[in-house]
PDB file of C-alpha atoms in Angstrom:
ATOM      1  CA  MET A   1     -13.450  18.207 -15.810  1.00 74.00           C
ATOM      2  CA  LEU A   2     -13.088  18.440 -12.041  1.00 79.00           C
ATOM      3  CA  GLN A   3      -9.451  17.621 -11.299  1.00 89.00           C
ATOM      4  CA  VAL A   4      -9.771  17.010  -7.539  1.00 94.00           C
ATOM      5  CA  VAL A   5     -12.534  14.614  -6.502  1.00 94.00           C
ATOM      6  CA  ASN A   6     -13.926  14.223  -2.990  1.00 95.00           C
ATOM      7  CA  ARG A   7     -14.549  10.573  -2.139  1.00 94.00           C
ATOM      8  CA  PRO A   8     -15.966   9.607   1.282  1.00 94.00           C
ATOM      9  CA  LEU A   9     -14.207   6.485   2.558  1.00 93.00           C
ATOM     10  CA  SER A  10     -15.972   4.275   5.073  1.00 89.00           C
ATOM     11  CA  GLY A  11     -14.391   4.624   8.498  1.00 86.00           C
ATOM     12  CA  LEU A  12     -11.847   7.178   7.276  1.00 92.00           C
ATOM     13  CA  GLY A  13     -13.902  10.255   6.388  1.00 91.00           C
ATOM     14  CA  GLN A  14     -13.219  12.354   3.320  1.00 93.00           C
ATOM     15  CA  SER A  15     -10.507  11.763   0.775  1.00 96.00           C
ATOM     16  CA  TYR A  16      -9.320  13.876  -2.126  1.00 97.00           C
ATOM     17  CA  GLY A  17      -7.783  12.559  -5.303  1.00 97.00           C
ATOM     18  CA  PRO A  18      -7.743  12.632  -9.093  1.00 95.00           C
ATOM     19  CA  PRO A  19     -10.730  11.467 -11.142  1.00 94.00           C
ATOM     20  CA  GLY A  20     -10.667   7.864 -12.277  1.00 93.00           C
ATOM     21  CA  ASP A  21     -10.463   4.430 -10.736  1.00 91.00           C
ATOM     22  CA  GLY A  22      -6.828   4.367  -9.694  1.00 90.00           C
ATOM     23  CA  PRO A  23      -4.972   2.794  -8.114  1.00 96.00           C
ATOM     24  CA  PHE A  24      -3.384   6.008  -6.850  1.00 97.00           C
ATOM     25  CA  PRO A  25      -0.397   6.499  -4.584  1.00 98.00           C
ATOM     26  CA  THR A  26      -2.009   7.368  -1.271  1.00 98.00           C
ATOM     27  CA  VAL A  27      -1.059   9.686   1.593  1.00 98.00           C
ATOM     28  CA  MET A  28      -2.611   9.863   5.044  1.00 98.00           C
ATOM     29  CA  VAL A  29      -2.286  13.460   6.302  1.00 98.00           C
ATOM     30  CA  LEU A  30      -1.967  13.972  10.067  1.00 97.00           C
ATOM     31  CA  HIS A  31      -2.884  17.390  11.464  1.00 94.00           C
ATOM     32  CA  GLY A  32      -1.113  19.133  14.333  1.00 89.00           C
ATOM     33  CA  SER A  33      -2.439  20.887  17.430  1.00 86.00           C
ATOM     34  CA  GLU A  34      -4.658  23.052  15.207  1.00 84.00           C
ATOM     35  CA  GLY A  35      -7.004  20.059  15.216  1.00 77.00           C
ATOM     36  CA  ALA A  36      -8.981  18.156  12.636  1.00 79.00           C
ATOM     37  CA  TRP A  37     -11.487  20.940  12.032  1.00 78.00           C
ATOM     38  CA  SER A  38      -9.082  23.756  11.149  1.00 80.00           C
ATOM     39  CA  GLY A  39      -8.892  22.884   7.460  1.00 81.00           C
ATOM     40  CA  TYR A  40      -5.086  22.879   7.282  1.00 88.00           C
ATOM     41  CA  SER A  41      -4.830  19.138   6.669  1.00 92.00           C
ATOM     42  CA  TYR A  42      -7.608  19.405   4.064  1.00 92.00           C
ATOM     43  CA  LEU A  43      -5.655  22.106   2.219  1.00 94.00           C
ATOM     44  CA  THR A  44      -2.598  19.852   2.205  1.00 96.00           C
ATOM     45  CA  ALA A  45      -4.733  16.962   0.968  1.00 96.00           C
ATOM     46  CA  ALA A  46      -6.091  19.085  -1.895  1.00 96.00           C
ATOM     47  CA  ILE A  47      -2.550  20.090  -2.930  1.00 96.00           C
ATOM     48  CA  LEU A  48      -1.480  16.441  -2.963  1.00 98.00           C
ATOM     49  CA  ALA A  49      -4.623  15.416  -4.843  1.00 97.00           C
ATOM     50  CA  ALA A  50      -3.892  18.009  -7.527  1.00 96.00           C
ATOM     51  CA  HIS A  51      -0.595  16.206  -8.129  1.00 96.00           C
ATOM     52  CA  GLY A  52      -2.087  12.760  -8.552  1.00 96.00           C
ATOM     53  CA  PHE A  53      -2.246  11.400  -5.011  1.00 98.00           C
ATOM     54  CA  LEU A  54      -5.230  10.028  -3.122  1.00 98.00           C
ATOM     55  CA  ALA A  55      -4.948  12.062   0.093  1.00 98.00           C
ATOM     56  CA  VAL A  56      -6.816  11.339   3.320  1.00 97.00           C
ATOM     57  CA  PRO A  57      -6.922  13.934   6.123  1.00 96.00           C
ATOM     58  CA  PHE A  58      -7.097  11.730   9.208  1.00 95.00           C
ATOM     59  CA  GLY A  59      -8.721  13.469  12.178  1.00 92.00           C
ATOM     60  CA  TYR A  60      -7.421  12.107  15.466  1.00 93.00           C
ATOM     61  CA  SER A  61      -7.793  14.957  17.952  1.00 88.00           C
ATOM     62  CA  VAL A  62     -10.243  14.313  20.777  1.00 85.00           C
ATOM     63  CA  GLY A  63     -13.381  16.450  20.725  1.00 78.00           C
ATOM     64  CA  GLY A  64     -13.239  19.945  19.327  1.00 73.00           C
ATOM     65  CA  ASP A  65     -15.210  21.692  16.604  1.00 73.00           C
ATOM     66  CA  VAL A  66     -14.720  24.551  14.146  1.00 70.00           C
ATOM     67  CA  TRP A  67     -14.178  26.917  17.118  1.00 68.00           C
ATOM     68  CA  ASN A  68     -11.993  24.687  19.287  1.00 72.00           C
ATOM     69  CA  ALA A  69      -9.034  22.556  18.255  1.00 72.00           C
ATOM     70  CA  GLY A  70      -9.864  19.791  20.699  1.00 81.00           C
ATOM     71  CA  ASP A  71      -7.231  17.816  22.570  1.00 89.00           C
ATOM     72  CA  ILE A  72      -4.289  15.585  21.783  1.00 91.00           C
ATOM     73  CA  ARG A  73      -4.682  13.569  24.939  1.00 93.00           C
ATOM     74  CA  ASP A  74      -4.879   9.776  25.279  1.00 95.00           C
ATOM     75  CA  VAL A  75      -5.092   9.430  21.494  1.00 96.00           C
ATOM     76  CA  ALA A  76      -5.193   5.744  20.557  1.00 97.00           C
ATOM     77  CA  LEU A  77      -2.443   5.190  17.995  1.00 98.00           C
ATOM     78  CA  ASP A  78      -3.921   1.735  17.295  1.00 97.00           C
ATOM     79  CA  ARG A  79      -6.682   3.512  15.381  1.00 97.00           C
ATOM     80  CA  THR A  80      -4.089   5.024  13.044  1.00 98.00           C
ATOM     81  CA  ALA A  81      -2.494   1.626  12.456  1.00 98.00           C
ATOM     82  CA  GLU A  82      -5.923   0.188  11.673  1.00 97.00           C
ATOM     83  CA  ALA A  83      -6.649   3.053   9.260  1.00 97.00           C
ATOM     84  CA  LEU A  84      -3.375   2.368   7.449  1.00 98.00           C
ATOM     85  CA  ALA A  85      -4.446  -1.244   7.010  1.00 97.00           C
ATOM     86  CA  VAL A  86      -7.769  -0.097   5.542  1.00 96.00           C
ATOM     87  CA  LEU A  87      -5.981   2.227   3.110  1.00 97.00           C
ATOM     88  CA  HIS A  88      -3.593  -0.512   1.983  1.00 97.00           C
ATOM     89  CA  ALA A  89      -6.577  -2.744   1.200  1.00 96.00           C
ATOM     90  CA  LEU A  90      -8.533  -0.191  -0.846  1.00 95.00           C
ATOM     91  CA  PRO A  91      -8.753  -0.875  -4.597  1.00 95.00           C
ATOM     92  CA  LEU A  92      -8.174   2.874  -5.055  1.00 94.00           C
ATOM     93  CA  SER A  93      -4.837   2.747  -3.228  1.00 96.00           C
ATOM     94  CA  GLY A  94      -1.412   1.707  -4.307  1.00 96.00           C
ATOM     95  CA  LYS A  95       1.405   2.316  -1.876  1.00 97.00           C
ATOM     96  CA  VAL A  96       0.477   4.301   1.233  1.00 98.00           C
ATOM     97  CA  GLY A  97       2.544   7.068   2.808  1.00 98.00           C
ATOM     98  CA  LEU A  98       2.211   9.124   5.991  1.00 98.00           C
ATOM     99  CA  TYR A  99       2.690  12.889   6.183  1.00 98.00           C
ATOM    100  CA  GLY A 100       2.417  14.923   9.386  1.00 97.00           C
ATOM    101  CA  VAL A 101       3.315  18.408  10.605  1.00 96.00           C
ATOM    102  CA  SER A 102       4.233  19.300  14.214  1.00 95.00           C
ATOM    103  CA  ARG A 103       2.141  17.054  16.519  1.00 95.00           C
ATOM    104  CA  GLY A 104       1.117  15.208  13.362  1.00 97.00           C
ATOM    105  CA  ALA A 105       4.819  14.670  12.643  1.00 98.00           C
ATOM    106  CA  GLU A 106       5.281  13.260  16.139  1.00 98.00           C
ATOM    107  CA  HIS A 107       2.232  11.056  15.544  1.00 98.00           C
ATOM    108  CA  ALA A 108       3.598   9.763  12.227  1.00 98.00           C
ATOM    109  CA  LEU A 109       7.055   8.932  13.601  1.00 98.00           C
ATOM    110  CA  LEU A 110       5.718   7.389  16.797  1.00 98.00           C
ATOM    111  CA  VAL A 111       3.050   5.129  15.296  1.00 98.00           C
ATOM    112  CA  THR A 112       5.484   3.956  12.626  1.00 98.00           C
ATOM    113  CA  SER A 113       8.168   3.109  15.197  1.00 98.00           C
ATOM    114  CA  LEU A 114       5.660   1.217  17.354  1.00 98.00           C
ATOM    115  CA  MET A 115       4.307  -0.735  14.372  1.00 98.00           C
ATOM    116  CA  VAL A 116       7.836  -1.794  13.447  1.00 98.00           C
ATOM    117  CA  ARG A 117       8.726  -2.707  17.031  1.00 98.00           C
ATOM    118  CA  ASP A 118       5.630  -4.860  17.488  1.00 98.00           C
ATOM    119  CA  GLY A 119       5.512  -6.389  14.012  1.00 98.00           C
ATOM    120  CA  VAL A 120       2.185  -4.765  13.094  1.00 97.00           C
ATOM    121  CA  PRO A 121       1.449  -5.213   9.363  1.00 94.00           C
ATOM    122  CA  SER A 122       0.466  -2.457   6.929  1.00 95.00           C
ATOM    123  CA  LEU A 123       3.418  -0.190   7.685  1.00 98.00           C
ATOM    124  CA  PRO A 124       3.505   3.033   5.687  1.00 98.00           C
ATOM    125  CA  ASP A 125       5.594   2.687   2.541  1.00 98.00           C
ATOM    126  CA  ALA A 126       7.135   6.106   3.149  1.00 98.00           C
ATOM    127  CA  VAL A 127       6.992   8.662   5.963  1.00 98.00           C
ATOM    128  CA  ALA A 128       7.330  12.438   5.579  1.00 98.00           C
ATOM    129  CA  VAL A 129       7.284  14.910   8.460  1.00 98.00           C
ATOM    130  CA  HIS A 130       7.759  18.626   8.965  1.00 98.00           C
ATOM    131  CA  ALA A 131       8.749  20.243  12.279  1.00 97.00           C
ATOM    132  CA  ALA A 132       8.914  16.957  14.158  1.00 97.00           C
ATOM    133  CA  PRO A 133      10.015  16.520  17.775  1.00 96.00           C
ATOM    134  CA  ASP A 134      12.562  13.804  18.482  1.00 97.00           C
ATOM    135  CA  VAL A 135      10.857  12.777  21.724  1.00 96.00           C
ATOM    136  CA  ILE A 136       7.306  12.003  22.810  1.00 96.00           C
ATOM    137  CA  CYS A 137       5.559  15.156  24.015  1.00 94.00           C
ATOM    138  CA  GLY A 138       2.890  15.572  26.662  1.00 92.00           C
ATOM    139  CA  ALA A 139      -0.779  16.214  26.010  1.00 91.00           C
ATOM    140  CA  PHE A 140      -2.076  19.262  24.182  1.00 86.00           C
ATOM    141  CA  VAL A 141      -5.319  20.585  25.682  1.00 82.00           C
ATOM    142  CA  GLY A 142      -7.038  22.966  23.305  1.00 66.00           C
ATOM    143  CA  ALA A 143      -9.065  24.798  25.943  1.00 57.00           C
ATOM    144  CA  SER A 144      -5.921  25.898  27.776  1.00 62.00           C
ATOM    145  CA  CYS A 145      -3.964  26.917  24.687  1.00 57.00           C
ATOM    146  CA  ARG A 146      -2.162  30.286  24.885  1.00 49.00           C
ATOM    147  CA  ASP A 147      -0.266  32.268  22.305  1.00 53.00           C
ATOM    148  CA  SER A 148       3.508  31.964  22.404  1.00 54.00           C
ATOM    149  CA  GLY A 149       4.843  34.558  24.822  1.00 53.00           C
ATOM    150  CA  ASP A 150       1.665  34.799  26.916  1.00 46.00           C
ATOM    151  CA  PRO A 151       1.952  34.105  30.654  1.00 46.00           C
ATOM    152  CA  GLY A 152       1.524  30.395  31.244  1.00 48.00           C
ATOM    153  CA  TRP A 153       2.248  29.482  27.626  1.00 47.00           C
ATOM    154  CA  ARG A 154       3.640  26.022  26.973  1.00 53.00           C
ATOM    155  CA  ALA A 155       3.622  23.824  23.915  1.00 57.00           C
ATOM    156  CA  TRP A 156       2.347  20.784  25.808  1.00 53.00           C
ATOM    157  CA  ASP A 157       1.336  19.632  29.269  1.00 61.00           C
ATOM    158  CA  PRO A 158       4.028  17.419  30.832  1.00 65.00           C
ATOM    159  CA  ALA A 159       1.566  16.139  33.447  1.00 71.00           C
ATOM    160  CA  GLU A 160      -0.715  14.442  30.899  1.00 87.00           C
ATOM    161  CA  ARG A 161      -0.045  11.926  28.162  1.00 93.00           C
ATOM    162  CA  ALA A 162      -0.801  12.445  24.522  1.00 94.00           C
ATOM    163  CA  TRP A 163      -0.803   8.890  23.179  1.00 97.00           C
ATOM    164  CA  THR A 164      -1.806   5.325  23.986  1.00 97.00           C
ATOM    165  CA  TRP A 165      -0.777   2.089  22.306  1.00 98.00           C
ATOM    166  CA  ARG A 166      -2.615  -1.166  22.877  1.00 97.00           C
ATOM    167  CA  GLY A 167      -4.594   0.460  25.658  1.00 96.00           C
ATOM    168  CA  SER A 168      -1.692   1.865  27.650  1.00 96.00           C
ATOM    169  CA  SER A 169       0.408   5.025  27.825  1.00 95.00           C
ATOM    170  CA  ASP A 170       2.900   3.629  30.356  1.00 94.00           C
ATOM    171  CA  ALA A 171       5.697   3.272  27.798  1.00 95.00           C
ATOM    172  CA  LEU A 172       4.870   6.561  26.064  1.00 96.00           C
ATOM    173  CA  LEU A 173       5.972   9.024  28.711  1.00 94.00           C
ATOM    174  CA  PRO A 174       6.872  12.582  27.739  1.00 93.00           C
ATOM    175  CA  THR A 175      10.562  13.041  26.798  1.00 93.00           C
ATOM    176  CA  THR A 176      10.903   9.356  25.757  1.00 95.00           C
ATOM    177  CA  PRO A 177      12.892   9.246  22.470  1.00 97.00           C
ATOM    178  CA  ILE A 178      10.884   8.290  19.380  1.00 98.00           C
ATOM    179  CA  GLU A 179      12.714   5.287  17.941  1.00 97.00           C
ATOM    180  CA  ILE A 180      12.084   5.979  14.272  1.00 98.00           C
ATOM    181  CA  GLU A 181      15.495   4.481  13.451  1.00 97.00           C
ATOM    182  CA  ARG A 182      13.680   1.123  13.697  1.00 98.00           C
ATOM    183  CA  TYR A 183      11.981   2.000  10.387  1.00 98.00           C
ATOM    184  CA  ALA A 184      13.927   1.014   7.257  1.00 97.00           C
ATOM    185  CA  GLY A 185      11.640   2.728   4.736  1.00 97.00           C
ATOM    186  CA  PRO A 186      12.029   6.079   2.989  1.00 98.00           C
ATOM    187  CA  LEU A 187      11.937   9.015   5.391  1.00 98.00           C
ATOM    188  CA  PHE A 188      11.641  12.771   4.706  1.00 98.00           C
ATOM    189  CA  LEU A 189      12.422  15.307   7.452  1.00 98.00           C
ATOM    190  CA  SER A 190      12.091  19.079   7.105  1.00 98.00           C
ATOM    191  CA  HIS A 191      12.237  21.920   9.612  1.00 97.00           C
ATOM    192  CA  GLY A 192      12.481  25.710   9.675  1.00 96.00           C
ATOM    193  CA  THR A 193      15.768  26.928  11.121  1.00 96.00           C
ATOM    194  CA  ARG A 194      14.005  29.685  13.078  1.00 95.00           C
ATOM    195  CA  ASP A 195      11.139  27.584  14.411  1.00 92.00           C
ATOM    196  CA  ALA A 196      10.016  29.225  17.659  1.00 89.00           C
ATOM    197  CA  MET A 197       7.650  26.358  18.553  1.00 86.00           C
ATOM    198  CA  TRP A 198       9.789  23.228  18.036  1.00 89.00           C
ATOM    199  CA  SER A 199      13.532  23.808  17.834  1.00 94.00           C
ATOM    200  CA  VAL A 200      15.244  22.728  14.624  1.00 97.00           C
ATOM    201  CA  ALA A 201      17.717  20.953  16.921  1.00 97.00           C
ATOM    202  CA  MET A 202      15.122  18.190  17.302  1.00 97.00           C
ATOM    203  CA  THR A 203      15.207  17.321  13.603  1.00 98.00           C
ATOM    204  CA  GLN A 204      18.989  17.571  13.671  1.00 98.00           C
ATOM    205  CA  ARG A 205      19.077  15.064  16.535  1.00 97.00           C
ATOM    206  CA  LEU A 206      16.700  12.768  14.636  1.00 98.00           C
ATOM    207  CA  GLU A 207      18.971  12.928  11.594  1.00 98.00           C
ATOM    208  CA  ALA A 208      22.060  12.147  13.680  1.00 98.00           C
ATOM    209  CA  ARG A 209      20.407   9.122  15.307  1.00 97.00           C
ATOM    210  CA  LEU A 210      19.190   7.835  11.948  1.00 98.00           C
ATOM    211  CA  LEU A 211      22.628   8.149  10.398  1.00 98.00           C
ATOM    212  CA  ARG A 212      24.183   6.299  13.340  1.00 97.00           C
ATOM    213  CA  ALA A 213      21.672   3.509  12.656  1.00 97.00           C
ATOM    214  CA  SER A 214      22.761   3.429   8.984  1.00 97.00           C
ATOM    215  CA  ARG A 215      19.503   4.988   7.790  1.00 97.00           C
ATOM    216  CA  THR A 216      19.551   7.582   5.009  1.00 96.00           C
ATOM    217  CA  PRO A 217      16.775  10.132   5.611  1.00 98.00           C
ATOM    218  CA  GLU A 218      16.144  12.972   3.184  1.00 98.00           C
ATOM    219  CA  VAL A 219      16.558  16.120   5.293  1.00 98.00           C
ATOM    220  CA  HIS A 220      15.710  19.725   4.403  1.00 97.00           C
ATOM    221  CA  LEU A 221      16.389  22.631   6.768  1.00 96.00           C
ATOM    222  CA  LEU A 222      14.468  25.704   5.614  1.00 94.00           C
ATOM    223  CA  ALA A 223      16.688  28.722   6.221  1.00 93.00           C
ATOM    224  CA  GLY A 224      15.017  31.528   8.169  1.00 93.00           C
ATOM    225  CA  GLN A 225      11.607  29.831   8.323  1.00 94.00           C
ATOM    226  CA  ASP A 226       9.430  29.514  11.434  1.00 91.00           C
ATOM    227  CA  HIS A 227       7.170  26.607  12.390  1.00 92.00           C
ATOM    228  CA  ASN A 228       5.323  26.645   9.050  1.00 89.00           C
ATOM    229  CA  PRO A 229       6.977  27.880   5.852  1.00 90.00           C
ATOM    230  CA  HIS A 230       5.431  30.847   4.045  1.00 89.00           C
ATOM    231  CA  GLY A 231       5.495  32.366   0.594  1.00 88.00           C
ATOM    232  CA  GLU A 232       7.967  30.915  -1.876  1.00 92.00           C
ATOM    233  CA  ASP A 233       9.455  28.803   0.914  1.00 88.00           C
ATOM    234  CA  GLU A 234       6.081  27.085   1.292  1.00 93.00           C
ATOM    235  CA  ASN A 235       6.025  26.437  -2.459  1.00 94.00           C
ATOM    236  CA  GLU A 236       9.543  25.006  -2.346  1.00 95.00           C
ATOM    237  CA  HIS A 237       8.625  22.819   0.634  1.00 95.00           C
ATOM    238  CA  HIS A 238       5.689  21.368  -1.301  1.00 97.00           C
ATOM    239  CA  ARG A 239       7.886  20.780  -4.350  1.00 97.00           C
ATOM    240  CA  MET A 240      10.391  18.817  -2.261  1.00 97.00           C
ATOM    241  CA  LEU A 241       7.636  16.906  -0.445  1.00 98.00           C
ATOM    242  CA  ILE A 242       5.801  15.946  -3.638  1.00 98.00           C
ATOM    243  CA  THR A 243       9.046  14.939  -5.343  1.00 98.00           C
ATOM    244  CA  PHE A 244       9.828  12.632  -2.392  1.00 98.00           C
ATOM    245  CA  LEU A 245       6.318  11.135  -2.346  1.00 98.00           C
ATOM    246  CA  ARG A 246       6.326  10.642  -6.091  1.00 97.00           C
ATOM    247  CA  ARG A 247       9.683   8.866  -5.967  1.00 97.00           C
ATOM    248  CA  THR A 248       8.708   6.568  -3.092  1.00 98.00           C
ATOM    249  CA  LEU A 249       5.040   5.900  -3.862  1.00 97.00           C
ATOM    250  CA  GLU A 250       4.514   6.314  -7.592  1.00 89.00           C
ATOM    251  CA  ALA A 251       5.339   2.684  -8.407  1.00 66.00           C
ATOM    252  CA  ALA A 252       1.955   1.914  -6.820  1.00 41.00           C
ATOM    253  CA  SER A 253       0.126   3.316  -9.825  1.00 45.00           C
ATOM    254  CA  GLY A 254       1.149   0.133 -11.623  1.00 44.00           C
ATOM    255  CA  GLY A 255       1.600   2.052 -14.815  1.00 36.00           C
ATOM    256  CA  LYS A 256      -2.159   2.534 -15.093  1.00 35.00           C
ATOM    257  CA  ARG A 257      -2.146   6.267 -14.498  1.00 37.00           C
ATOM    258  CA  PRO A 258       0.739   8.772 -14.431  1.00 37.00           C
ATOM    259  CA  LEU A 259       1.011  11.244 -11.600  1.00 37.00           C
ATOM    260  CA  GLY A 260       0.228  14.865 -12.334  1.00 36.00           C
ATOM    261  CA  GLN A 261       3.157  17.007 -13.406  1.00 35.00           C
ATOM    262  CA  LEU A 262       4.808  19.081 -10.713  1.00 38.00           C
ATOM    263  CA  GLU A 263       4.981  22.705 -11.774  1.00 35.00           C
TER     264      GLU A 263
END
């Protein structure tokens, strides 16, 4: 029997999950500057699906194709909030979590903090991020991307804005702190200690702010790892991530279907 099933979801694109009718604990996966077409978020979704989750790679980058990452510029975060509401309402879904890496981590923290601030329903039931910034970053323009170390390289453009909320980017200026301490739900933060793209100090600052706000995030600093973990460190990262998501979302299965065993 096929253990990972592709299910198109109206308005959301493809999803990957176990066979059966559910309900399944559900995770929206947010890609980074590699863009929606790179396949990285789909790989993550397949890994989650193999462990019993309904996983939805949510493409939000503007433009782009299989050859070009597209842009993270004037991305409407309202669309993400609306997609979360759709996922919460699906008969297939139980609880719904958010998982993002890099710019996807920024996206996950920012949209969650804005939803809490403005009382928007359908909050994620848990949020997990890897290599997150602690502040809002400027736009990423795929066509001008350079490799780290090349002349003119920069991780983001401070002159342009990445995100909008309710039609405006005025309150989402680059370097504005992301107020994720507003969120009282379960939160997973991980970061490589030798990340050359986003300094691990950003996750350390997020942790410190959360603790000052009496939040209790689960934090994992991956010794010696760069922006994305590799080898056995990647395996260990996925073990920790899946353990967190199982603990915070598995009650959504309602006892109808156990999650797959984590090897």
